[in-house]
Amino acid sequence: MIVTPIGDLARYRGLSAAMDAAISWLANGAWKSLPDGRHESAAAPGSGGKPLFYASLSGYNTKAEPDCRWETHRKHTDIQILLSGFEYVDVLPAAGMASVAPYDAEKDVEYYSVPETGTSRDEAPSPAVQRVLLAPGVAAIFFPEDAHRPCISAGGPGAVRKLVVKVADAEAAGSASEPG
């Protein structure tokens, strides 16, 4: 996980060609005038037409923590940026978490049960749980090994507008088969 001001995303160039393309796209600001929905980048060379990244713009209301789900993605790294509003995102290492449903390859998402102890705001947090406050101007990058629980209300449910850039993960792209 990386949390950084949007203006500092360029520091993370070099992680992969797809990440570099996504960071350049974010820096040029063209996304600011896009309507809600999914927007794909150009295809990666030798990818069979798969985009380097795609971006989704949407608005929604944050929820109480128990109503939010832990998730991971095998094929993509998320760059999440709030355009308006505030929300918390909890983050844990995915290793050792219990899946509650089979991995959905089409949506590239796997959901997990809430760890037994220390993940509620009413309890002392587990040392591994990190709570991140997303606000306009901040970017959070979640890698495939980062289980994250987005959409948590910050001080009560509220409306947010979010940009999520799904960057093709270099390690997943190089793997010949899907894990488990």
Coordinates of N, CA and C in Angstrom, one line a residue:
M1 N 0.9 -1.2 0.0 CA 0.0 0.0 0.0 C 0.9 1.2 0.0
I2 N 0.5 2.2 -0.8 CA 1.1 3.5 -0.8 C 0.0 4.6 -0.7
V3 N 0.3 5.5 0.2 CA -0.6 6.7 0.3 C 0.2 7.9 0.1
T4 N -0.2 8.8 -0.8 CA 0.6 9.9 -1.2 C -0.3 11.0 -1.8
P5 N 0.2 12.3 -1.7 CA -0.5 13.3 -2.4 C -0.5 13.0 -3.9
I6 N -1.6 13.4 -4.6 CA -1.7 13.1 -6.0 C -0.4 13.7 -6.8
G7 N 0.0 14.8 -6.4 CA 1.1 15.5 -7.1 C 2.4 14.7 -6.9
D8 N 2.5 13.8 -6.0 CA 3.7 13.0 -5.8 C 3.7 11.6 -6.4
L9 N 2.6 11.3 -7.2 CA 2.5 10.0 -7.8 C 3.7 9.7 -8.7
A10 N 4.3 10.7 -9.3 CA 5.4 10.5 -10.3 C 6.6 9.8 -9.6
R11 N 6.7 9.9 -8.3 CA 7.8 9.2 -7.5 C 7.7 7.7 -7.7
Y12 N 6.5 7.2 -8.1 CA 6.3 5.8 -8.2 C 6.4 5.3 -9.6
R13 N 6.9 6.1 -10.5 CA 7.2 5.6 -11.9 C 8.3 4.5 -11.8
G14 N 8.3 3.6 -12.7 CA 9.3 2.5 -12.7 C 8.8 1.2 -12.1
L15 N 7.6 1.2 -11.5 CA 7.1 0.0 -11.0 C 6.7 -1.0 -12.1
S16 N 6.1 -0.4 -13.2 CA 5.7 -1.2 -14.4 C 5.4 -0.2 -15.5
A17 N 5.4 -0.7 -16.7 CA 5.0 0.2 -17.8 C 3.5 0.6 -17.7
A18 N 2.7 -0.3 -17.2 CA 1.3 0.0 -17.0 C 1.1 1.1 -15.9
M19 N 1.8 1.0 -14.8 CA 1.8 2.0 -13.8 C 2.3 3.3 -14.3
D20 N 3.3 3.3 -15.0 CA 3.9 4.6 -15.6 C 2.8 5.2 -16.5
A21 N 2.1 4.4 -17.3 CA 1.1 5.0 -18.2 C -0.1 5.6 -17.4
A22 N -0.5 4.9 -16.3 CA -1.6 5.4 -15.5 C -1.2 6.7 -14.8
I23 N 0.0 6.7 -14.3 CA 0.5 7.9 -13.6 C 0.6 9.1 -14.6
S24 N 1.0 8.9 -15.8 CA 1.1 9.9 -16.8 C -0.3 10.4 -17.1
W25 N -1.3 9.5 -17.2 CA -2.7 9.8 -17.5 C -3.3 10.7 -16.4
L26 N -3.0 10.3 -15.2 CA -3.5 11.1 -14.0 C -2.9 12.5 -14.0
A27 N -1.6 12.5 -14.3 CA -0.9 13.8 -14.3 C -1.4 14.8 -15.4
N28 N -1.9 14.3 -16.5 CA -2.3 15.2 -17.6 C -3.7 15.7 -17.3
G29 N -4.4 15.2 -16.4 CA -5.7 15.7 -15.9 C -6.9 15.5 -16.8
A30 N -6.8 14.8 -17.9 CA -7.9 14.6 -18.9 C -9.1 14.0 -18.2
W31 N -8.8 13.2 -17.2 CA -9.9 12.4 -16.5 C -10.9 13.4 -15.8
K32 N -10.4 14.6 -15.5 CA -11.3 15.6 -14.7 C -12.6 15.9 -15.5
S33 N -12.6 15.7 -16.8 CA -13.8 16.1 -17.5 C -14.6 14.9 -18.0
L34 N -14.2 13.7 -17.6 CA -14.9 12.5 -18.0 C -16.2 12.2 -17.2
P35 N -17.2 11.7 -17.9 CA -18.4 11.3 -17.2 C -18.2 10.1 -16.3
D36 N -19.1 9.8 -15.5 CA -19.1 8.6 -14.7 C -19.1 7.4 -15.6
G37 N -18.5 6.3 -15.2 CA -18.4 5.1 -16.0 C -17.0 4.6 -16.1
R38 N -16.8 3.6 -17.0 CA -15.5 3.0 -17.2 C -14.8 3.5 -18.5
H39 N -13.5 3.8 -18.3 CA -12.8 4.4 -19.4 C -11.5 3.7 -19.6
E40 N -11.2 3.1 -20.7 CA -10.0 2.2 -20.9 C -8.9 3.0 -21.6
S41 N -7.7 2.6 -21.2 CA -6.4 3.1 -21.9 C -6.2 2.3 -23.2
A42 N -5.1 2.7 -23.9 CA -4.7 2.0 -25.0 C -4.3 0.6 -24.6
A43 N -4.3 -0.3 -25.6 CA -3.9 -1.7 -25.3 C -2.4 -1.8 -25.1
A44 N -2.0 -2.7 -24.2 CA -0.6 -3.0 -24.0 C 0.0 -3.8 -25.1
P45 N 1.2 -3.5 -25.6 CA 1.8 -4.2 -26.7 C 1.9 -5.7 -26.3
G46 N 1.5 -6.6 -27.2 CA 1.5 -8.0 -27.0 C 0.5 -8.5 -26.0
S47 N -0.5 -7.7 -25.7 CA -1.5 -8.2 -24.7 C -2.7 -8.7 -25.2
G48 N -2.8 -8.9 -26.6 CA -4.1 -9.3 -27.1 C -5.2 -8.3 -27.0
G49 N -4.8 -7.1 -27.0 CA -5.9 -6.0 -26.9 C -6.3 -5.6 -25.5
K50 N -5.7 -6.2 -24.5 CA -6.0 -5.8 -23.1 C -5.4 -4.4 -22.8
P51 N -6.2 -3.5 -22.1 CA -5.7 -2.2 -21.8 C -4.6 -2.3 -20.7
L52 N -3.7 -1.3 -20.7 CA -2.7 -1.1 -19.6 C -3.4 -0.8 -18.3
F53 N -4.5 0.0 -18.4 CA -5.3 0.3 -17.2 C -6.7 0.7 -17.7
Y54 N -7.6 0.7 -16.7 CA -8.9 1.4 -17.0 C -9.3 2.2 -15.7
A55 N -10.1 3.2 -15.9 CA -10.5 4.0 -14.8 C -12.0 4.0 -14.7
S56 N -12.5 4.0 -13.5 CA -13.9 4.1 -13.2 C -14.2 5.3 -12.4
L57 N -15.1 6.1 -12.8 CA -15.6 7.3 -12.0 C -17.0 6.9 -11.5
S58 N -17.2 7.2 -10.3 CA -18.5 6.9 -9.7 C -18.8 7.7 -8.5
G59 N -20.0 7.8 -8.1 CA -20.4 8.5 -6.9 C -21.2 7.5 -6.1
Y60 N -21.1 7.5 -4.8 CA -21.9 6.6 -3.9 C -21.9 7.2 -2.5
N61 N -22.6 6.5 -1.6 CA -22.6 6.9 -0.2 C -21.8 5.9 0.6
T62 N -20.9 6.5 1.5 CA -20.2 5.6 2.4 C -21.1 4.9 3.4
K63 N -20.6 3.8 4.0 CA -21.4 3.0 4.8 C -20.7 2.8 6.2
A64 N -21.5 2.2 7.1 CA -21.0 1.8 8.4 C -20.0 0.7 8.2
E65 N -19.0 0.6 9.0 CA -17.9 -0.4 8.8 C -18.4 -1.8 8.7
P66 N -19.4 -2.3 9.5 CA -19.8 -3.7 9.3 C -20.4 -4.0 7.9
D67 N -20.9 -3.0 7.2 CA -21.5 -3.1 5.9 C -20.5 -3.1 4.8
C68 N -19.2 -2.9 5.1 CA -18.2 -2.9 4.1 C -17.4 -4.2 4.0
R69 N -16.9 -4.5 2.8 CA -16.3 -5.8 2.6 C -14.8 -5.7 2.3
W70 N -14.1 -6.7 2.9 CA -12.7 -6.9 2.5 C -12.6 -7.5 1.1
E71 N -11.6 -7.0 0.3 CA -11.5 -7.4 -1.1 C -10.0 -7.4 -1.5
T72 N -9.7 -8.2 -2.5 CA -8.4 -8.1 -3.2 C -8.7 -8.3 -4.7
H73 N -7.6 -8.0 -5.4 CA -7.7 -8.1 -6.9 C -6.4 -8.8 -7.3
R74 N -6.5 -9.8 -8.2 CA -5.3 -10.6 -8.6 C -4.6 -10.0 -9.8
K75 N -5.4 -9.4 -10.7 CA -4.8 -9.0 -12.0 C -4.5 -7.5 -12.0
H76 N -5.0 -6.7 -11.0 CA -4.9 -5.3 -11.0 C -4.4 -4.7 -9.7
T77 N -3.7 -3.6 -9.8 CA -3.4 -2.7 -8.7 C -4.3 -1.6 -8.7
D78 N -4.9 -1.2 -7.6 CA -5.9 -0.1 -7.6 C -5.1 1.2 -7.2
I79 N -5.4 2.3 -7.9 CA -5.1 3.7 -7.5 C -6.5 4.3 -7.2
Q80 N -6.7 4.6 -5.9 CA -8.0 5.2 -5.5 C -7.8 6.6 -5.2
I81 N -8.7 7.5 -5.7 CA -8.6 8.9 -5.5 C -10.0 9.5 -5.3
L82 N -10.3 10.1 -4.1 CA -11.6 10.7 -3.9 C -11.5 12.1 -4.5
L83 N -12.6 12.4 -5.2 CA -12.7 13.7 -5.9 C -13.5 14.6 -5.0
S84 N -14.4 14.1 -4.2 CA -15.2 14.8 -3.2 C -15.6 13.9 -2.0
G85 N -15.8 14.4 -0.9 CA -16.1 13.7 0.3 C -14.9 13.0 1.0
F86 N -15.2 12.2 2.0 CA -14.2 11.5 2.8 C -14.6 10.1 3.0
E87 N -13.7 9.2 3.1 CA -14.0 7.8 3.5 C -12.7 7.2 4.0
Y88 N -12.9 6.2 4.9 CA -11.8 5.4 5.4 C -11.7 4.1 4.6
V89 N -10.5 3.7 4.5 CA -10.2 2.4 3.9 C -9.3 1.6 4.9
D90 N -9.7 0.4 5.3 CA -8.9 -0.4 6.1 C -8.0 -1.3 5.2
V91 N -6.8 -1.6 5.6 CA -5.9 -2.4 4.8 C -5.2 -3.4 5.7
L92 N -5.1 -4.7 5.2 CA -4.4 -5.8 5.9 C -3.7 -6.6 4.8
P93 N -2.6 -7.3 5.2 CA -2.0 -8.2 4.3 C -3.0 -9.3 4.0
A94 N -3.2 -9.7 2.7 CA -4.2 -10.7 2.3 C -3.8 -12.1 2.8
A95 N -2.5 -12.3 2.9 CA -2.0 -13.7 3.3 C -2.7 -14.1 4.6
G96 N -3.3 -15.3 4.6 CA -3.9 -15.8 5.8 C -5.4 -15.4 6.0
M97 N -5.9 -14.5 5.2 CA -7.3 -14.2 5.3 C -8.2 -15.3 4.7
A98 N -9.4 -15.5 5.3 CA -10.3 -16.5 4.8 C -11.2 -15.9 3.7
S99 N -11.2 -16.5 2.5 CA -12.1 -16.1 1.4 C -13.5 -16.6 1.8
V100 N -14.5 -15.7 1.4 CA -15.9 -16.1 1.7 C -16.6 -16.5 0.4
A101 N -16.0 -16.4 -0.7 CA -16.6 -16.8 -2.0 C -15.4 -17.1 -3.0
P102 N -15.7 -17.9 -4.0 CA -14.6 -18.1 -4.9 C -14.2 -16.8 -5.7
Y103 N -12.9 -16.8 -6.1 CA -12.4 -15.6 -6.8 C -13.3 -15.5 -8.1
D104 N -13.7 -14.3 -8.4 CA -14.5 -13.9 -9.6 C -13.5 -13.4 -10.6
A105 N -13.0 -14.2 -11.6 CA -12.0 -13.8 -12.5 C -12.5 -12.7 -13.5
E106 N -13.8 -12.7 -13.8 CA -14.3 -11.7 -14.7 C -14.3 -10.3 -14.1
K107 N -14.6 -10.2 -12.8 CA -14.6 -9.0 -12.1 C -13.2 -8.7 -11.4
D108 N -12.4 -9.7 -11.4 CA -11.1 -9.6 -10.7 C -11.3 -9.2 -9.2
V109 N -12.1 -9.9 -8.5 CA -12.3 -9.6 -7.1 C -12.5 -10.9 -6.3
E110 N -12.0 -10.9 -5.1 CA -12.2 -11.9 -4.1 C -12.5 -11.2 -2.8
Y111 N -13.6 -11.7 -2.1 CA -14.0 -11.1 -0.9 C -13.6 -12.0 0.3
Y112 N -13.4 -11.4 1.4 CA -12.9 -12.1 2.6 C -13.7 -11.8 3.8
S113 N -13.7 -12.7 4.8 CA -14.4 -12.5 6.0 C -13.5 -11.5 6.9
V114 N -14.2 -10.9 7.8 CA -13.6 -9.9 8.7 C -12.7 -10.7 9.7
P115 N -11.5 -10.4 9.8 CA -10.7 -11.1 10.8 C -11.3 -11.1 12.2
E116 N -11.1 -12.1 13.0 CA -11.8 -12.4 14.2 C -11.7 -11.2 15.2
T117 N -10.5 -10.6 15.3 CA -10.3 -9.6 16.4 C -9.6 -8.4 15.9
G118 N -9.9 -7.3 16.5 CA -9.2 -6.0 16.4 C -9.4 -5.3 15.1
T119 N -10.5 -5.4 14.4 CA -10.7 -4.7 13.2 C -11.9 -3.7 13.3
S120 N -12.6 -3.7 14.4 CA -13.7 -2.7 14.5 C -13.2 -1.5 15.2
R121 N -13.7 -0.3 14.8 CA -13.3 0.9 15.5 C -13.6 0.9 17.0
D122 N -14.6 0.0 17.4 CA -14.9 -0.1 18.8 C -13.9 -1.0 19.6
E123 N -13.0 -1.6 18.9 CA -12.0 -2.5 19.5 C -10.6 -1.8 19.3
A124 N -9.6 -2.3 20.0 CA -8.2 -1.9 19.7 C -7.8 -2.6 18.4
P125 N -7.4 -1.8 17.5 CA -7.0 -2.4 16.2 C -5.9 -3.3 16.3
S126 N -5.9 -4.4 15.4 CA -4.8 -5.3 15.3 C -3.6 -4.5 14.7
P127 N -2.4 -4.9 15.2 CA -1.2 -4.1 14.7 C -1.1 -4.1 13.1
A128 N -1.7 -5.2 12.5 CA -1.6 -5.3 11.0 C -2.6 -4.4 10.3
V129 N -3.7 -4.0 10.9 CA -4.7 -3.2 10.3 C -4.3 -1.8 10.2
Q130 N -4.3 -1.3 9.0 CA -4.0 0.2 8.8 C -5.3 0.8 8.3
R131 N -5.6 2.0 8.9 CA -6.8 2.7 8.5 C -6.3 4.0 7.8
V132 N -6.8 4.2 6.6 CA -6.4 5.3 5.8 C -7.6 6.2 5.6
L133 N -7.4 7.5 5.8 CA -8.5 8.5 5.4 C -8.2 9.0 4.0
L134 N -9.1 8.6 3.1 CA -9.1 9.2 1.8 C -9.8 10.5 1.7
A135 N -9.2 11.5 1.1 CA -9.7 12.8 1.0 C -9.3 13.3 -0.4
P136 N -10.0 14.3 -0.9 CA -9.5 14.9 -2.2 C -8.1 15.3 -2.1
G137 N -7.3 15.0 -3.2 CA -5.9 15.4 -3.2 C -5.0 14.2 -2.8
V138 N -5.5 13.1 -2.3 CA -4.7 12.0 -1.8 C -5.0 10.8 -2.7
A139 N -3.9 10.1 -3.0 CA -4.0 8.8 -3.8 C -3.6 7.7 -2.9
A140 N -4.3 6.6 -3.0 CA -4.0 5.4 -2.3 C -3.8 4.3 -3.3
I141 N -2.7 3.6 -3.2 CA -2.4 2.5 -4.2 C -2.4 1.2 -3.4
F142 N -3.3 0.3 -3.9 CA -3.4 -1.0 -3.2 C -3.0 -2.1 -4.2
F143 N -2.0 -2.9 -3.8 CA -1.4 -3.9 -4.6 C -2.2 -5.2 -4.4
P144 N -2.0 -6.2 -5.3 CA -2.8 -7.5 -5.1 C -2.6 -8.1 -3.7
E145 N -1.5 -7.9 -3.1 CA -1.4 -8.5 -1.7 C -2.0 -7.7 -0.6
D146 N -2.6 -6.6 -0.9 CA -3.2 -5.7 0.0 C -4.7 -5.9 0.1
A147 N -5.2 -6.6 1.1 CA -6.7 -6.7 1.3 C -7.1 -5.4 1.8
H148 N -8.2 -4.8 1.1 CA -8.6 -3.5 1.5 C -10.1 -3.5 1.7
R149 N -10.6 -2.7 2.6 CA -12.0 -2.5 2.9 C -12.4 -1.1 2.7
P150 N -12.8 -0.7 1.5 CA -13.2 0.7 1.2 C -14.6 1.0 1.6
C151 N -15.0 2.3 1.4 CA -16.3 2.8 1.6 C -16.8 3.0 3.0
I152 N -15.8 3.0 4.0 CA -16.2 3.2 5.4 C -16.4 4.7 5.7
S153 N -17.6 4.9 6.3 CA -17.9 6.3 6.6 C -17.0 7.0 7.5
A154 N -16.7 8.2 7.3 CA -15.8 9.0 8.2 C -16.7 10.0 8.9
G155 N -17.2 9.6 10.2 CA -18.0 10.5 10.9 C -19.5 10.4 10.5
G156 N -19.9 9.4 9.9 CA -21.3 9.2 9.5 C -21.4 9.1 8.0
P157 N -22.4 8.4 7.5 CA -22.5 8.2 6.0 C -22.5 9.5 5.3
G158 N -21.9 9.5 4.1 CA -21.8 10.7 3.3 C -21.5 10.4 1.9
A159 N -21.9 11.3 1.0 CA -21.7 11.2 -0.4 C -20.2 11.4 -0.8
V160 N -19.7 10.5 -1.6 CA -18.4 10.7 -2.2 C -18.4 10.5 -3.7
R161 N -17.4 11.1 -4.3 CA -17.2 10.8 -5.8 C -15.7 10.3 -5.9
K162 N -15.6 9.2 -6.6 CA -14.3 8.5 -6.6 C -13.8 8.1 -8.0
L163 N -12.5 8.2 -8.1 CA -11.8 7.7 -9.3 C -11.0 6.5 -8.9
V164 N -11.2 5.4 -9.5 CA -10.4 4.2 -9.3 C -9.8 3.8 -10.6
V165 N -8.5 3.8 -10.6 CA -7.7 3.4 -11.8 C -7.2 1.9 -11.5
K166 N -7.6 1.0 -12.4 CA -7.2 -0.4 -12.3 C -6.1 -0.6 -13.2
V167 N -4.9 -0.8 -12.6 CA -3.6 -0.9 -13.4 C -3.3 -2.4 -13.6
A168 N -3.1 -2.8 -14.8 CA -2.7 -4.2 -15.0 C -1.4 -4.5 -14.2
D169 N -1.5 -5.6 -13.4 CA -0.4 -5.9 -12.5 C 0.7 -6.7 -13.3
A170 N 1.9 -6.2 -13.3 CA 3.0 -6.8 -14.1 C 3.2 -8.3 -13.7
E171 N 3.2 -8.6 -12.4 CA 3.4 -10.0 -12.0 C 2.2 -10.9 -12.5
A172 N 1.0 -10.4 -12.4 CA -0.1 -11.2 -12.8 C -0.1 -11.4 -14.3
A173 N 0.3 -10.4 -15.1 CA 0.3 -10.5 -16.5 C 1.4 -11.5 -17.0
G174 N 2.5 -11.6 -16.2 CA 3.5 -12.6 -16.6 C 3.2 -14.0 -16.1
S175 N 2.2 -14.2 -15.3 CA 1.9 -15.6 -14.8 C 1.1 -16.3 -15.8
A176 N 1.4 -17.6 -16.0 CA 0.7 -18.4 -17.0 C -0.6 -19.0 -16.5
S177 N -0.9 -19.0 -15.2 CA -2.1 -19.6 -14.7 C -2.6 -18.8 -13.5
E178 N -3.9 -18.9 -13.3 CA -4.5 -18.2 -12.1 C -4.2 -19.0 -10.8
P179 N -3.9 -18.3 -9.7 CA -3.8 -19.0 -8.5 C -5.1 -19.6 -8.0
G180 N -5.1 -20.6 -7.3 CA -6.2 -21.3 -6.6 C -7.5 -20.9 -7.0

